[in-house]
Structures are given as structure tokens and as C-alpha cells.
């Protein structure tokens, strides 16, 4: 038990990342039932892009209800802050409304800009707010604490998905966060087993936020092709897609995108990067899609259940 488990009402401070396309009710419930906390990410449980905002929101509503059919344990939903400085977003407003209507209690908030009004709105409606800055620095972590969030996710540059514009490693950020913050924080980026969990907790983190390790589980909706690519990749093989703030396993699509970027053909490279999470990870089309995960995937050698992943971590640090 620590401040994170008490805050969230969970057994173990192990949280699955809110990954675009590759979360679902089944996956989230599996993480929560194993003692951690699952998070529904963008397009959770969907196979196709929504044709309208209303369709997207109803997809969120449906997946929330499916999670509740599968578990009575706590879970969270990803909440995306407006990206413009004015803080206006029809998407964010609609997402807020459905979370209130469905009585969701915990949100993982992400953003490039901290909008105080959004945090105040969430807290006014009794949400537990975990904030993850997309481009984390010690300063914007402190600003988020001042804004009134309940906990923070401190993400190192080793993470998968969107790479921070600042090349700050997890082992650089975590000790500074521990020295600077009063609220609990959760570490993310390159953590795949009990050794990584123990290390960041020794440095001051009170939980972990894992994506790549949980993609390689039986319950995750990622394609078998993507999961097999994760098992086969070495950490030194990853390609950094400059301008896209991503790195990828060297799929055929990923290698094409990398070469086109080198040649300055950014528009053509976008063909392979756009919707890469869906095309590569979810659909398994590796000729066009990318697989944007953490280089820590080089240490993953077996597809396991969510419970096996969590139990092995807990046993390793007990």
C-alpha cells in the first residue's frame, strides 16, 4: 500500500497505458482484475475510425459499460486536453459529458498545454485526476501539481508512442520529480518487469504506467503480427521518425517512412506514419503501418496474460 494504491483503490500500483487503438474493455478489465488499473485509451475497442464526434463518444460510452460488465474493480479513461492555447475543444467537452453521465471516477489526463480550467472542472465533479504531460519537464510537473491534480505520470524518453520533444531519460526525471513534488507520481517509459519497477520506486516513484509490456499480452487487442514483431525485435533496431516524434520497429512501412524522411519527402512519409498505430499495431499491416513502442521491447520474449505480467512484477519486488 502506498499513496497511489490508496488514491485509486487498487491492490498494486501498476497501470496500463492509455494507448491509441490498442486498449479495449476486455484488456482493461484484465489489468484491473489482476490487481492493477486498466485505462481505456483513444478508440478503445474500435476497429474503424468514427465518422463523427457523436459516433466516437458513443463508442467511448459503450466501452465503459462493457468494462463494468467484466469487472467491479477501478479503471480509468483517457482524457485529452485541448491542444490550442485558448482551451476550447468540442471533443474535450463531449468527452467530459459522457464521463459524467457514465459516472467514471478516474481520468488519466494528457496534454501539451496545462489548462487550469479543465482541471478545476474535473475536480468540481469529483474526478480523481492523474496528469501526464506529453512533453514532461520538472517545471511543468510542478505547474500541474499547482493546478490541483491528484497524481502525475513522469514519462522518460524511453517510452513508446509519442516521444517527448525533450530527450530526458526516465532515470533523469524521476529523482528530480521526487525532490520537487509533494503529490505522488507514477513512472513511465521502458519499464517491462519487476527490476524496472523496483528501480523507479527506489528513486521515488509510487507506481508504474506501462504500455509496451501490456501490448504483448493475450488480452490486448493488438494484432498477432504486431505481437510477433515485438518478440523478434532487438532494442538497437528501432528507427526514429524525425518530425513525427515517434520511433518504430523496422517494419516494411517503418523503413519506408524512415528513408523518405531522410530524403526530405515528408508528405510521402506521412502515408506510412498516419494512422500508424491502427494500421500496424491493430490491423497488423506491417507493409504500410508502423509499430511505435518502447525500445524496451527488446527484452520481451513471451506473450503472457495481464495477470502473469502483474504477478511476476509483484513477486519480483516482494
PDB file of N, CA and C in Angstrom, residues 2 174 178 185-187 200-208:
ATOM      1  N   UNK A   2       0.547   2.186  -0.864  1.00  0.00           N
ATOM      2  CA  UNK A   2       1.195   3.488  -0.847  1.00  0.00           C
ATOM      3  C   UNK A   2       0.173   4.540  -1.274  1.00  0.00           C
ATOM      4  N   UNK A 174      12.969  11.077 -12.849  1.00  0.00           N
ATOM      5  CA  UNK A 174      12.362  10.554 -11.620  1.00  0.00           C
ATOM      6  C   UNK A 174      13.010  11.115 -10.350  1.00  0.00           C
ATOM      7  N   UNK A 178      11.063  13.455  -7.625  1.00  0.00           N
ATOM      8  CA  UNK A 178      10.973  13.097  -6.201  1.00  0.00           C
ATOM      9  C   UNK A 178      11.414  14.255  -5.312  1.00  0.00           C
ATOM     10  N   UNK A 185       3.710  10.374  -7.670  1.00  0.00           N
ATOM     11  CA  UNK A 185       3.868  10.286  -9.117  1.00  0.00           C
ATOM     12  C   UNK A 185       4.171   8.859  -9.538  1.00  0.00           C
ATOM     13  N   UNK A 186       3.879   8.602 -10.790  1.00  0.00           N
ATOM     14  CA  UNK A 186       3.940   7.277 -11.392  1.00  0.00           C
ATOM     15  C   UNK A 186       4.936   7.344 -12.542  1.00  0.00           C
ATOM     16  N   UNK A 187       5.834   6.386 -12.642  1.00  0.00           N
ATOM     17  CA  UNK A 187       6.884   6.414 -13.653  1.00  0.00           C
ATOM     18  C   UNK A 187       6.461   5.659 -14.908  1.00  0.00           C
ATOM     19  N   UNK A 200      12.606   2.244 -10.300  1.00  0.00           N
ATOM     20  CA  UNK A 200      11.971   3.568 -10.270  1.00  0.00           C
ATOM     21  C   UNK A 200      11.335   3.852  -8.912  1.00  0.00           C
ATOM     22  N   UNK A 201      10.890   2.802  -8.233  1.00  0.00           N
ATOM     23  CA  UNK A 201      10.320   3.026  -6.904  1.00  0.00           C
ATOM     24  C   UNK A 201      11.415   3.350  -5.888  1.00  0.00           C
ATOM     25  N   UNK A 202      12.585   2.786  -6.088  1.00  0.00           N
ATOM     26  CA  UNK A 202      13.711   3.151  -5.231  1.00  0.00           C
ATOM     27  C   UNK A 202      14.100   4.617  -5.421  1.00  0.00           C
ATOM     28  N   UNK A 203      13.813   5.156  -6.605  1.00  0.00           N
ATOM     29  CA  UNK A 203      14.154   6.545  -6.915  1.00  0.00           C
ATOM     30  C   UNK A 203      13.043   7.526  -6.518  1.00  0.00           C
ATOM     31  N   UNK A 204      11.904   7.008  -6.062  1.00  0.00           N
ATOM     32  CA  UNK A 204      10.872   7.902  -5.570  1.00  0.00           C
ATOM     33  C   UNK A 204       9.502   7.772  -6.192  1.00  0.00           C
ATOM     34  N   UNK A 205       9.379   7.015  -7.280  1.00  0.00           N
ATOM     35  CA  UNK A 205       8.060   6.802  -7.884  1.00  0.00           C
ATOM     36  C   UNK A 205       7.220   5.916  -6.959  1.00  0.00           C
ATOM     37  N   UNK A 206       5.889   6.038  -7.057  1.00  0.00           N
ATOM     38  CA  UNK A 206       4.992   5.209  -6.245  1.00  0.00           C
ATOM     39  C   UNK A 206       4.078   4.349  -7.106  1.00  0.00           C
ATOM     40  N   UNK A 207       4.455   4.198  -8.361  1.00  0.00           N
ATOM     41  CA  UNK A 207       3.698   3.356  -9.266  1.00  0.00           C
ATOM     42  C   UNK A 207       4.338   3.376 -10.635  1.00  0.00           C
ATOM     43  N   UNK A 208       3.806   2.512 -11.519  1.00  0.00           N
ATOM     44  CA  UNK A 208       4.322   2.468 -12.888  1.00  0.00           C
ATOM     45  C   UNK A 208       3.162   2.482 -13.875  1.00  0.00           C
TER      46      UNK A 208
END
